[in-house]
Amino acid sequence: MMHTVLQTDLRFGVVFAGSGGSAAEVGCVGEVVKHERLADDRFFLICKGQQRFRVARVVRTKPYLVAAVQWLEDRPPAETPAPGEDAEALAADVEALMRDVIRIANRLNGKPEKEVGDLRRGLFPTPFSFYVGNTFEGAPREQQALLELEDTAARLRRERDTLRNTLNYLTAASAVKDAFPSSPSSG
């Protein structure tokens, strides 16, 4: 598959497959940004996620899966959002929570305190919401749930809730660490 991808447009579909082997219906296009062929004919890849899709039908299974897909775009909200619940306000909340999570996580890991810069980097709420979801490494089911949401505000609300829970956990861990500092080991 990688030989075909590298000889054509450098793009391929990525879908989550759980431990049971069943593949998710929603995935995204990955574009190879950089690659290195290893001695054993495997590849080291750096890819950038692009447009989302829903698998309409599997066209071929051998030598690798090929599917017909329906492209997905976020839908506009059905109703006018409540004050503070529009996508722009939610993105600002999520960015502030991310800053706090980063600050406390760095503190817990003994890293020096430093100012966390502009996490949005000028991104509008929709691409920012996908950027945030990408940072939830180690939580592939949560990332998949976020990928499947077709409403930017709903995605940002879920990210806000996840970041609040993470912040609460890290704050508690920090309080425990402060209350019970570890003593240097004697050798």
Short mmCIF file of N, CA and C in Angstrom, two decimals:
data_model
loop_
_atom_site.label_atom_id
_atom_site.label_comp_id
_atom_site.label_asym_id
_atom_site.label_seq_id
_atom_site.Cartn_x
_atom_site.Cartn_y
_atom_site.Cartn_z
N MET A 1 0.82 -1.19 0.00
CA MET A 1 0.00 0.00 0.00
C MET A 1 0.87 1.26 0.00
N MET A 2 1.91 1.27 0.83
CA MET A 2 2.74 2.47 0.92
C MET A 2 3.45 2.75 -0.40
N HIS A 3 3.83 1.71 -1.12
CA HIS A 3 4.47 1.94 -2.42
C HIS A 3 3.49 2.67 -3.35
N THR A 4 2.23 2.24 -3.36
CA THR A 4 1.21 2.90 -4.18
C THR A 4 1.00 4.34 -3.74
N VAL A 5 0.88 4.54 -2.43
CA VAL A 5 0.65 5.89 -1.89
C VAL A 5 1.80 6.81 -2.27
N LEU A 6 3.02 6.35 -2.10
CA LEU A 6 4.19 7.19 -2.36
C LEU A 6 4.39 7.46 -3.85
N GLN A 7 3.84 6.60 -4.71
CA GLN A 7 3.97 6.81 -6.15
C GLN A 7 2.81 7.63 -6.72
N THR A 8 1.79 7.90 -5.90
CA THR A 8 0.64 8.67 -6.40
C THR A 8 0.55 10.00 -5.67
N ASP A 9 -0.56 10.26 -4.99
CA ASP A 9 -0.77 11.60 -4.41
C ASP A 9 -0.43 11.70 -2.92
N LEU A 10 0.21 10.69 -2.36
CA LEU A 10 0.67 10.68 -0.97
C LEU A 10 -0.47 10.68 0.06
N ARG A 11 -1.68 10.33 -0.36
CA ARG A 11 -2.83 10.35 0.55
C ARG A 11 -3.43 8.95 0.68
N PHE A 12 -3.94 8.68 1.89
CA PHE A 12 -4.60 7.40 2.15
C PHE A 12 -5.59 7.58 3.28
N GLY A 13 -6.55 6.68 3.38
CA GLY A 13 -7.55 6.76 4.43
C GLY A 13 -7.09 6.06 5.70
N VAL A 14 -7.48 6.63 6.83
CA VAL A 14 -7.15 6.06 8.13
C VAL A 14 -8.45 5.90 8.91
N VAL A 15 -8.70 4.69 9.40
CA VAL A 15 -9.86 4.45 10.26
C VAL A 15 -9.40 3.73 11.52
N PHE A 16 -10.08 4.00 12.61
CA PHE A 16 -9.76 3.36 13.89
C PHE A 16 -10.31 1.94 13.88
N ALA A 17 -9.50 1.00 14.31
CA ALA A 17 -9.94 -0.39 14.47
C ALA A 17 -9.66 -0.77 15.92
N GLY A 18 -10.70 -1.13 16.64
CA GLY A 18 -10.56 -1.51 18.05
C GLY A 18 -9.95 -2.88 18.20
N SER A 19 -9.81 -3.32 19.43
CA SER A 19 -9.17 -4.60 19.71
C SER A 19 -9.95 -5.77 19.13
N GLY A 20 -11.26 -5.59 18.91
CA GLY A 20 -12.07 -6.65 18.30
C GLY A 20 -11.88 -6.76 16.80
N GLY A 21 -11.15 -5.80 16.21
CA GLY A 21 -10.87 -5.84 14.79
C GLY A 21 -11.89 -5.12 13.93
N SER A 22 -13.00 -4.67 14.52
CA SER A 22 -13.99 -3.97 13.71
C SER A 22 -13.55 -2.53 13.48
N ALA A 23 -13.70 -2.09 12.24
CA ALA A 23 -13.25 -0.75 11.87
C ALA A 23 -14.38 0.26 12.07
N ALA A 24 -14.01 1.47 12.45
CA ALA A 24 -14.97 2.55 12.60
C ALA A 24 -15.50 2.95 11.23
N GLU A 25 -16.66 3.59 11.23
CA GLU A 25 -17.26 4.05 9.97
C GLU A 25 -16.70 5.40 9.53
N VAL A 26 -16.16 6.17 10.48
CA VAL A 26 -15.64 7.50 10.16
C VAL A 26 -14.13 7.49 10.32
N GLY A 27 -13.46 8.06 9.35
CA GLY A 27 -12.00 8.17 9.38
C GLY A 27 -11.58 9.48 8.78
N CYS A 28 -10.30 9.61 8.50
CA CYS A 28 -9.82 10.82 7.85
C CYS A 28 -8.70 10.47 6.88
N VAL A 29 -8.47 11.39 5.99
CA VAL A 29 -7.39 11.23 5.01
C VAL A 29 -6.09 11.62 5.69
N GLY A 30 -5.08 10.81 5.52
CA GLY A 30 -3.74 11.14 5.98
C GLY A 30 -2.88 11.44 4.76
N GLU A 31 -2.13 12.53 4.83
CA GLU A 31 -1.21 12.87 3.74
C GLU A 31 0.22 12.70 4.25
N VAL A 32 1.01 11.96 3.51
CA VAL A 32 2.41 11.75 3.88
C VAL A 32 3.16 13.06 3.66
N VAL A 33 3.71 13.60 4.75
CA VAL A 33 4.48 14.84 4.68
C VAL A 33 5.96 14.51 4.52
N LYS A 34 6.39 13.44 5.19
CA LYS A 34 7.79 13.03 5.13
C LYS A 34 7.82 11.52 5.32
N HIS A 35 8.72 10.86 4.64
CA HIS A 35 8.84 9.41 4.80
C HIS A 35 10.29 8.97 4.69
N GLU A 36 10.54 7.83 5.33
CA GLU A 36 11.86 7.22 5.26
C GLU A 36 11.65 5.72 5.15
N ARG A 37 12.23 5.13 4.14
CA ARG A 37 12.12 3.68 3.94
C ARG A 37 13.17 3.00 4.82
N LEU A 38 12.73 2.03 5.60
CA LEU A 38 13.65 1.32 6.49
C LEU A 38 14.22 0.10 5.78
N ALA A 39 15.27 -0.47 6.32
CA ALA A 39 15.98 -1.58 5.68
C ALA A 39 15.08 -2.80 5.47
N ASP A 40 14.11 -3.00 6.35
CA ASP A 40 13.24 -4.18 6.24
C ASP A 40 11.99 -3.92 5.41
N ASP A 41 12.01 -2.86 4.60
CA ASP A 41 10.93 -2.47 3.69
C ASP A 41 9.71 -1.90 4.41
N ARG A 42 9.86 -1.56 5.67
CA ARG A 42 8.81 -0.80 6.36
C ARG A 42 9.13 0.67 6.15
N PHE A 43 8.22 1.54 6.62
CA PHE A 43 8.41 2.97 6.44
C PHE A 43 8.23 3.70 7.75
N PHE A 44 9.00 4.74 7.94
CA PHE A 44 8.78 5.71 9.00
C PHE A 44 8.07 6.86 8.32
N LEU A 45 6.87 7.21 8.82
CA LEU A 45 6.05 8.24 8.17
C LEU A 45 5.72 9.37 9.11
N ILE A 46 5.65 10.56 8.56
CA ILE A 46 5.05 11.70 9.25
C ILE A 46 3.89 12.11 8.35
N CYS A 47 2.69 12.08 8.93
CA CYS A 47 1.49 12.35 8.15
C CYS A 47 0.70 13.49 8.77
N LYS A 48 -0.07 14.14 7.93
CA LYS A 48 -0.95 15.22 8.38
C LYS A 48 -2.39 14.79 8.10
N GLY A 49 -3.23 14.85 9.14
CA GLY A 49 -4.63 14.52 8.97
C GLY A 49 -5.33 15.59 8.15
N GLN A 50 -6.22 15.14 7.28
CA GLN A 50 -6.95 16.08 6.44
C GLN A 50 -8.44 15.83 6.56
N GLN A 51 -9.12 15.78 5.46
CA GLN A 51 -10.58 15.73 5.44
C GLN A 51 -11.14 14.43 6.01
N ARG A 52 -12.29 14.58 6.72
CA ARG A 52 -12.96 13.41 7.29
C ARG A 52 -13.87 12.75 6.25
N PHE A 53 -14.11 11.47 6.48
CA PHE A 53 -15.02 10.74 5.60
C PHE A 53 -15.79 9.69 6.38
N ARG A 54 -16.88 9.25 5.79
CA ARG A 54 -17.65 8.10 6.29
C ARG A 54 -17.52 7.02 5.24
N VAL A 55 -17.20 5.79 5.65
CA VAL A 55 -17.09 4.68 4.71
C VAL A 55 -18.49 4.34 4.21
N ALA A 56 -18.68 4.44 2.90
CA ALA A 56 -19.97 4.11 2.29
C ALA A 56 -20.05 2.61 2.00
N ARG A 57 -18.96 2.07 1.44
CA ARG A 57 -18.90 0.63 1.17
C ARG A 57 -17.45 0.24 0.90
N VAL A 58 -17.13 -0.97 1.24
CA VAL A 58 -15.80 -1.51 0.97
C VAL A 58 -15.81 -2.00 -0.47
N VAL A 59 -14.84 -1.54 -1.25
CA VAL A 59 -14.74 -1.88 -2.66
C VAL A 59 -13.84 -3.10 -2.86
N ARG A 60 -12.77 -3.17 -2.05
CA ARG A 60 -11.79 -4.25 -2.20
C ARG A 60 -11.16 -4.53 -0.84
N THR A 61 -10.81 -5.77 -0.58
CA THR A 61 -10.17 -6.12 0.69
C THR A 61 -8.72 -6.59 0.53
N LYS A 62 -8.30 -6.96 -0.65
CA LYS A 62 -6.95 -7.46 -0.87
C LYS A 62 -6.26 -6.65 -1.95
N PRO A 63 -5.02 -6.35 -1.88
CA PRO A 63 -4.08 -6.65 -0.80
C PRO A 63 -4.25 -5.72 0.41
N TYR A 64 -5.08 -4.70 0.27
CA TYR A 64 -5.42 -3.81 1.40
C TYR A 64 -6.81 -3.28 1.14
N LEU A 65 -7.44 -2.76 2.19
CA LEU A 65 -8.81 -2.26 2.06
C LEU A 65 -8.88 -1.01 1.19
N VAL A 66 -9.87 -0.99 0.33
CA VAL A 66 -10.18 0.19 -0.48
C VAL A 66 -11.68 0.40 -0.31
N ALA A 67 -12.08 1.65 -0.06
CA ALA A 67 -13.49 1.93 0.18
C ALA A 67 -13.96 3.15 -0.61
N ALA A 68 -15.25 3.15 -0.91
CA ALA A 68 -15.90 4.35 -1.41
C ALA A 68 -16.32 5.13 -0.18
N VAL A 69 -16.11 6.44 -0.19
CA VAL A 69 -16.38 7.24 1.00
C VAL A 69 -17.28 8.43 0.69
N GLN A 70 -17.92 8.91 1.74
CA GLN A 70 -18.70 10.14 1.68
C GLN A 70 -17.94 11.17 2.50
N TRP A 71 -17.62 12.32 1.92
CA TRP A 71 -16.87 13.36 2.62
C TRP A 71 -17.75 14.02 3.66
N LEU A 72 -17.18 14.34 4.82
CA LEU A 72 -17.93 14.95 5.91
C LEU A 72 -17.48 16.39 6.16
N GLU A 73 -18.43 17.23 6.41
CA GLU A 73 -18.19 18.61 6.83
C GLU A 73 -19.00 18.86 8.09
N ASP A 74 -18.54 19.75 8.93
CA ASP A 74 -19.34 20.11 10.11
C ASP A 74 -20.61 20.83 9.65
N ARG A 75 -21.67 20.54 10.36
CA ARG A 75 -22.95 21.19 10.09
C ARG A 75 -23.07 22.44 10.95
N PRO A 76 -23.77 23.46 10.45
CA PRO A 76 -24.00 24.64 11.31
C PRO A 76 -24.96 24.26 12.43
N PRO A 77 -24.90 24.95 13.56
CA PRO A 77 -25.81 24.63 14.67
C PRO A 77 -27.27 24.82 14.24
N ALA A 78 -28.14 23.92 14.73
CA ALA A 78 -29.56 23.98 14.38
C ALA A 78 -30.25 25.18 15.02
N GLU A 79 -29.77 25.57 16.21
CA GLU A 79 -30.36 26.68 16.94
C GLU A 79 -29.28 27.71 17.26
N THR A 80 -29.73 28.93 17.57
CA THR A 80 -28.79 29.95 18.01
C THR A 80 -28.23 29.53 19.37
N PRO A 81 -26.90 29.45 19.49
CA PRO A 81 -26.31 29.01 20.76
C PRO A 81 -26.58 30.00 21.89
N ALA A 82 -26.61 29.45 23.10
CA ALA A 82 -26.74 30.29 24.30
C ALA A 82 -25.48 31.15 24.43
N PRO A 83 -25.59 32.28 25.14
CA PRO A 83 -24.40 33.12 25.34
C PRO A 83 -23.25 32.30 25.93
N GLY A 84 -22.07 32.46 25.34
CA GLY A 84 -20.89 31.74 25.80
C GLY A 84 -20.79 30.32 25.28
N GLU A 85 -21.77 29.87 24.50
CA GLU A 85 -21.77 28.51 23.98
C GLU A 85 -21.55 28.47 22.47
N ASP A 86 -21.26 29.63 21.87
CA ASP A 86 -20.96 29.63 20.44
C ASP A 86 -19.55 29.09 20.25
N ALA A 87 -19.24 28.67 19.04
CA ALA A 87 -17.96 28.02 18.77
C ALA A 87 -16.76 28.89 19.14
N GLU A 88 -16.83 30.19 18.89
CA GLU A 88 -15.70 31.07 19.21
C GLU A 88 -15.45 31.13 20.72
N ALA A 89 -16.52 31.29 21.51
CA ALA A 89 -16.38 31.34 22.97
C ALA A 89 -15.89 30.00 23.52
N LEU A 90 -16.42 28.91 22.97
CA LEU A 90 -15.97 27.58 23.41
C LEU A 90 -14.50 27.36 23.08
N ALA A 91 -14.07 27.80 21.90
CA ALA A 91 -12.65 27.66 21.53
C ALA A 91 -11.76 28.42 22.50
N ALA A 92 -12.20 29.61 22.92
CA ALA A 92 -11.43 30.40 23.90
C ALA A 92 -11.36 29.66 25.23
N ASP A 93 -12.49 29.07 25.67
CA ASP A 93 -12.50 28.29 26.92
C ASP A 93 -11.56 27.10 26.84
N VAL A 94 -11.63 26.38 25.71
CA VAL A 94 -10.78 25.20 25.53
C VAL A 94 -9.31 25.59 25.53
N GLU A 95 -8.98 26.69 24.87
CA GLU A 95 -7.58 27.13 24.86
C GLU A 95 -7.10 27.47 26.27
N ALA A 96 -7.92 28.14 27.06
CA ALA A 96 -7.54 28.49 28.43
C ALA A 96 -7.34 27.22 29.27
N LEU A 97 -8.24 26.25 29.11
CA LEU A 97 -8.10 24.99 29.85
C LEU A 97 -6.84 24.24 29.43
N MET A 98 -6.55 24.25 28.13
CA MET A 98 -5.32 23.59 27.66
C MET A 98 -4.09 24.23 28.28
N ARG A 99 -4.08 25.55 28.35
CA ARG A 99 -2.95 26.25 28.99
C ARG A 99 -2.77 25.78 30.43
N ASP A 100 -3.88 25.71 31.17
CA ASP A 100 -3.82 25.29 32.57
C ASP A 100 -3.35 23.83 32.70
N VAL A 101 -3.85 22.96 31.83
CA VAL A 101 -3.43 21.55 31.85
C VAL A 101 -1.93 21.45 31.57
N ILE A 102 -1.46 22.17 30.57
CA ILE A 102 -0.03 22.14 30.23
C ILE A 102 0.80 22.66 31.40
N ARG A 103 0.36 23.76 31.99
CA ARG A 103 1.10 24.37 33.10
C ARG A 103 1.22 23.40 34.28
N ILE A 104 0.10 22.79 34.68
CA ILE A 104 0.14 21.89 35.84
C ILE A 104 0.86 20.59 35.50
N ALA A 105 0.68 20.07 34.29
CA ALA A 105 1.40 18.85 33.89
C ALA A 105 2.90 19.09 33.90
N ASN A 106 3.34 20.24 33.41
CA ASN A 106 4.77 20.56 33.44
C ASN A 106 5.27 20.65 34.88
N ARG A 107 4.47 21.27 35.74
CA ARG A 107 4.85 21.39 37.16
C ARG A 107 4.98 20.01 37.80
N LEU A 108 4.02 19.14 37.53
CA LEU A 108 4.06 17.79 38.10
C LEU A 108 5.26 16.99 37.60
N ASN A 109 5.67 17.26 36.37
CA ASN A 109 6.80 16.54 35.78
C ASN A 109 8.14 17.22 36.04
N GLY A 110 8.12 18.24 36.90
CA GLY A 110 9.37 18.90 37.28
C GLY A 110 9.96 19.79 36.21
N LYS A 111 9.16 20.17 35.24
CA LYS A 111 9.66 21.06 34.19
C LYS A 111 9.52 22.50 34.66
N PRO A 112 10.41 23.36 34.20
CA PRO A 112 10.35 24.77 34.63
C PRO A 112 9.08 25.44 34.12
N GLU A 113 8.56 26.36 34.95
CA GLU A 113 7.38 27.12 34.56
C GLU A 113 7.76 28.06 33.43
N LYS A 114 6.95 28.07 32.41
CA LYS A 114 7.15 29.03 31.33
C LYS A 114 5.79 29.36 30.74
N GLU A 115 5.72 30.51 30.14
CA GLU A 115 4.47 30.97 29.55
C GLU A 115 4.09 30.09 28.36
N VAL A 116 2.84 29.60 28.36
CA VAL A 116 2.34 28.82 27.23
C VAL A 116 1.85 29.82 26.20
N GLY A 117 2.35 29.71 25.00
CA GLY A 117 2.02 30.67 23.94
C GLY A 117 0.61 30.51 23.38
N ASP A 118 0.40 31.08 22.24
CA ASP A 118 -0.88 31.06 21.55
C ASP A 118 -1.12 29.66 21.00
N LEU A 119 -2.01 28.92 21.64
CA LEU A 119 -2.28 27.56 21.21
C LEU A 119 -3.15 27.51 19.95
N ARG A 120 -3.94 28.54 19.75
CA ARG A 120 -4.83 28.54 18.57
C ARG A 120 -4.08 28.91 17.30
N ARG A 121 -3.01 29.66 17.43
CA ARG A 121 -2.19 30.05 16.27
C ARG A 121 -3.05 30.56 15.12
N GLY A 122 -4.06 31.36 15.45
CA GLY A 122 -4.91 31.96 14.44
C GLY A 122 -5.93 31.04 13.82
N LEU A 123 -6.07 29.83 14.36
CA LEU A 123 -7.03 28.88 13.79
C LEU A 123 -8.46 29.26 14.13
N PHE A 124 -9.34 29.08 13.20
CA PHE A 124 -10.77 29.24 13.45
C PHE A 124 -11.22 28.08 14.34
N PRO A 125 -12.41 28.17 14.95
CA PRO A 125 -12.85 27.12 15.88
C PRO A 125 -12.83 25.70 15.33
N THR A 126 -13.27 25.49 14.08
CA THR A 126 -13.33 24.11 13.56
C THR A 126 -11.95 23.47 13.46
N PRO A 127 -10.98 24.07 12.75
CA PRO A 127 -9.66 23.42 12.72
C PRO A 127 -9.01 23.35 14.10
N PHE A 128 -9.28 24.33 14.96
CA PHE A 128 -8.73 24.27 16.32
C PHE A 128 -9.30 23.07 17.06
N SER A 129 -10.59 22.78 16.88
CA SER A 129 -11.20 21.64 17.58
C SER A 129 -10.54 20.33 17.15
N PHE A 130 -10.15 20.21 15.87
CA PHE A 130 -9.46 19.00 15.42
C PHE A 130 -8.04 18.95 15.97
N TYR A 131 -7.38 20.10 16.05
CA TYR A 131 -6.05 20.17 16.65
C TYR A 131 -6.10 19.69 18.10
N VAL A 132 -7.09 20.16 18.86
CA VAL A 132 -7.22 19.77 20.27
C VAL A 132 -7.42 18.26 20.37
N GLY A 133 -8.33 17.71 19.55
CA GLY A 133 -8.56 16.27 19.57
C GLY A 133 -7.30 15.48 19.29
N ASN A 134 -6.45 16.00 18.42
CA ASN A 134 -5.20 15.35 18.09
C ASN A 134 -4.25 15.29 19.29
N THR A 135 -4.40 16.22 20.23
CA THR A 135 -3.51 16.24 21.40
C THR A 135 -3.91 15.20 22.44
N PHE A 136 -5.08 14.57 22.28
CA PHE A 136 -5.54 13.57 23.25
C PHE A 136 -4.89 12.22 22.97
N GLU A 137 -3.58 12.22 22.89
CA GLU A 137 -2.83 10.99 22.62
C GLU A 137 -3.08 9.98 23.73
N GLY A 138 -3.10 8.73 23.37
CA GLY A 138 -3.32 7.70 24.37
C GLY A 138 -4.79 7.48 24.68
N ALA A 139 -5.67 8.19 23.99
CA ALA A 139 -7.12 8.03 24.18
C ALA A 139 -7.78 7.89 22.82
N PRO A 140 -7.47 6.80 22.09
CA PRO A 140 -7.96 6.69 20.72
C PRO A 140 -9.48 6.63 20.61
N ARG A 141 -10.16 6.05 21.58
CA ARG A 141 -11.63 6.00 21.51
C ARG A 141 -12.23 7.40 21.65
N GLU A 142 -11.63 8.21 22.51
CA GLU A 142 -12.10 9.60 22.66
C GLU A 142 -11.79 10.38 21.38
N GLN A 143 -10.63 10.17 20.82
CA GLN A 143 -10.29 10.84 19.56
C GLN A 143 -11.28 10.45 18.46
N GLN A 144 -11.65 9.18 18.43
CA GLN A 144 -12.60 8.72 17.42
C GLN A 144 -13.97 9.36 17.64
N ALA A 145 -14.41 9.42 18.89
CA ALA A 145 -15.70 10.05 19.18
C ALA A 145 -15.70 11.52 18.75
N LEU A 146 -14.60 12.21 18.97
CA LEU A 146 -14.50 13.61 18.55
C LEU A 146 -14.51 13.72 17.02
N LEU A 147 -13.83 12.81 16.35
CA LEU A 147 -13.77 12.82 14.90
C LEU A 147 -15.17 12.63 14.29
N GLU A 148 -15.99 11.84 14.96
CA GLU A 148 -17.32 11.53 14.44
C GLU A 148 -18.32 12.65 14.63
N LEU A 149 -18.06 13.58 15.55
CA LEU A 149 -19.00 14.68 15.77
C LEU A 149 -18.99 15.62 14.56
N GLU A 150 -20.17 15.98 14.08
CA GLU A 150 -20.29 16.84 12.90
C GLU A 150 -20.76 18.24 13.27
N ASP A 151 -20.44 18.66 14.49
CA ASP A 151 -20.82 19.98 14.99
C ASP A 151 -19.63 20.51 15.78
N THR A 152 -19.05 21.60 15.31
CA THR A 152 -17.86 22.16 15.95
C THR A 152 -18.10 22.48 17.42
N ALA A 153 -19.24 23.12 17.73
CA ALA A 153 -19.54 23.49 19.12
C ALA A 153 -19.66 22.25 20.00
N ALA A 154 -20.30 21.19 19.49
CA ALA A 154 -20.43 19.95 20.27
C ALA A 154 -19.06 19.34 20.53
N ARG A 155 -18.18 19.38 19.51
CA ARG A 155 -16.81 18.85 19.67
C ARG A 155 -16.06 19.66 20.72
N LEU A 156 -16.16 20.98 20.64
CA LEU A 156 -15.47 21.84 21.61
C LEU A 156 -16.04 21.66 23.01
N ARG A 157 -17.34 21.47 23.16
CA ARG A 157 -17.93 21.23 24.49
C ARG A 157 -17.37 19.94 25.08
N ARG A 158 -17.29 18.89 24.26
CA ARG A 158 -16.75 17.62 24.75
C ARG A 158 -15.28 17.77 25.13
N GLU A 159 -14.52 18.50 24.33
CA GLU A 159 -13.11 18.74 24.65
C GLU A 159 -12.98 19.57 25.93
N ARG A 160 -13.85 20.56 26.09
CA ARG A 160 -13.85 21.38 27.31
C ARG A 160 -14.10 20.49 28.53
N ASP A 161 -15.08 19.59 28.43
CA ASP A 161 -15.38 18.70 29.55
C ASP A 161 -14.21 17.77 29.86
N THR A 162 -13.61 17.23 28.82
CA THR A 162 -12.45 16.34 29.01
C THR A 162 -11.28 17.09 29.65
N LEU A 163 -11.04 18.31 29.17
CA LEU A 163 -9.94 19.10 29.73
C LEU A 163 -10.23 19.52 31.17
N ARG A 164 -11.49 19.83 31.49
CA ARG A 164 -11.84 20.15 32.88
C ARG A 164 -11.58 18.95 33.78
N ASN A 165 -11.98 17.76 33.35
CA ASN A 165 -11.73 16.55 34.14
C ASN A 165 -10.24 16.31 34.31
N THR A 166 -9.48 16.51 33.24
CA THR A 166 -8.03 16.35 33.30
C THR A 166 -7.42 17.36 34.26
N LEU A 167 -7.89 18.59 34.17
CA LEU A 167 -7.39 19.64 35.05
C LEU A 167 -7.70 19.33 36.52
N ASN A 168 -8.90 18.85 36.80
CA ASN A 168 -9.27 18.47 38.17
C ASN A 168 -8.35 17.36 38.68
N TYR A 169 -8.09 16.36 37.84
CA TYR A 169 -7.21 15.26 38.22
C TYR A 169 -5.79 15.78 38.49
N LEU A 170 -5.27 16.58 37.58
CA LEU A 170 -3.90 17.10 37.75
C LEU A 170 -3.79 18.03 38.95
N THR A 171 -4.82 18.81 39.21
CA THR A 171 -4.83 19.70 40.38
C THR A 171 -4.77 18.88 41.66
N ALA A 172 -5.56 17.80 41.70
CA ALA A 172 -5.54 16.92 42.87
C ALA A 172 -4.17 16.25 43.02
N ALA A 173 -3.62 15.79 41.91
CA ALA A 173 -2.30 15.15 41.96
C ALA A 173 -1.24 16.14 42.43
N SER A 174 -1.35 17.38 42.00
CA SER A 174 -0.41 18.41 42.41
C SER A 174 -0.53 18.69 43.90
N ALA A 175 -1.77 18.73 44.41
CA ALA A 175 -1.99 18.96 45.84
C ALA A 175 -1.39 17.83 46.67
N VAL A 176 -1.56 16.60 46.20
CA VAL A 176 -0.97 15.44 46.91
C VAL A 176 0.54 15.53 46.88
N LYS A 177 1.09 15.88 45.73
CA LYS A 177 2.55 16.00 45.61
C LYS A 177 3.08 17.08 46.54
N ASP A 178 2.35 18.22 46.66
CA ASP A 178 2.77 19.29 47.55
C ASP A 178 2.66 18.89 49.03
N ALA A 179 1.60 18.12 49.34
CA ALA A 179 1.37 17.71 50.74
C ALA A 179 2.36 16.62 51.17
N PHE A 180 2.76 15.78 50.23
CA PHE A 180 3.64 14.67 50.56
C PHE A 180 4.83 14.67 49.62
N PRO A 181 5.72 15.65 49.76
CA PRO A 181 6.87 15.71 48.85
C PRO A 181 7.76 14.49 49.05
N SER A 182 8.30 14.01 47.98
CA SER A 182 9.19 12.85 48.07
C SER A 182 10.54 13.32 48.62
N SER A 183 11.10 12.49 49.44
CA SER A 183 12.40 12.84 50.00
C SER A 183 13.48 12.22 49.12
N PRO A 184 14.61 12.89 49.04
CA PRO A 184 15.71 12.32 48.22
C PRO A 184 16.12 10.98 48.81
N SER A 185 16.35 10.03 47.94
CA SER A 185 16.71 8.69 48.42
C SER A 185 18.13 8.71 48.95
N SER A 186 18.31 7.92 49.99
CA SER A 186 19.66 7.84 50.56
C SER A 186 20.34 6.62 49.98
N GLY A 187 21.57 6.75 49.67
CA GLY A 187 22.25 5.68 48.97
C GLY A 187 23.26 5.10 49.77
#
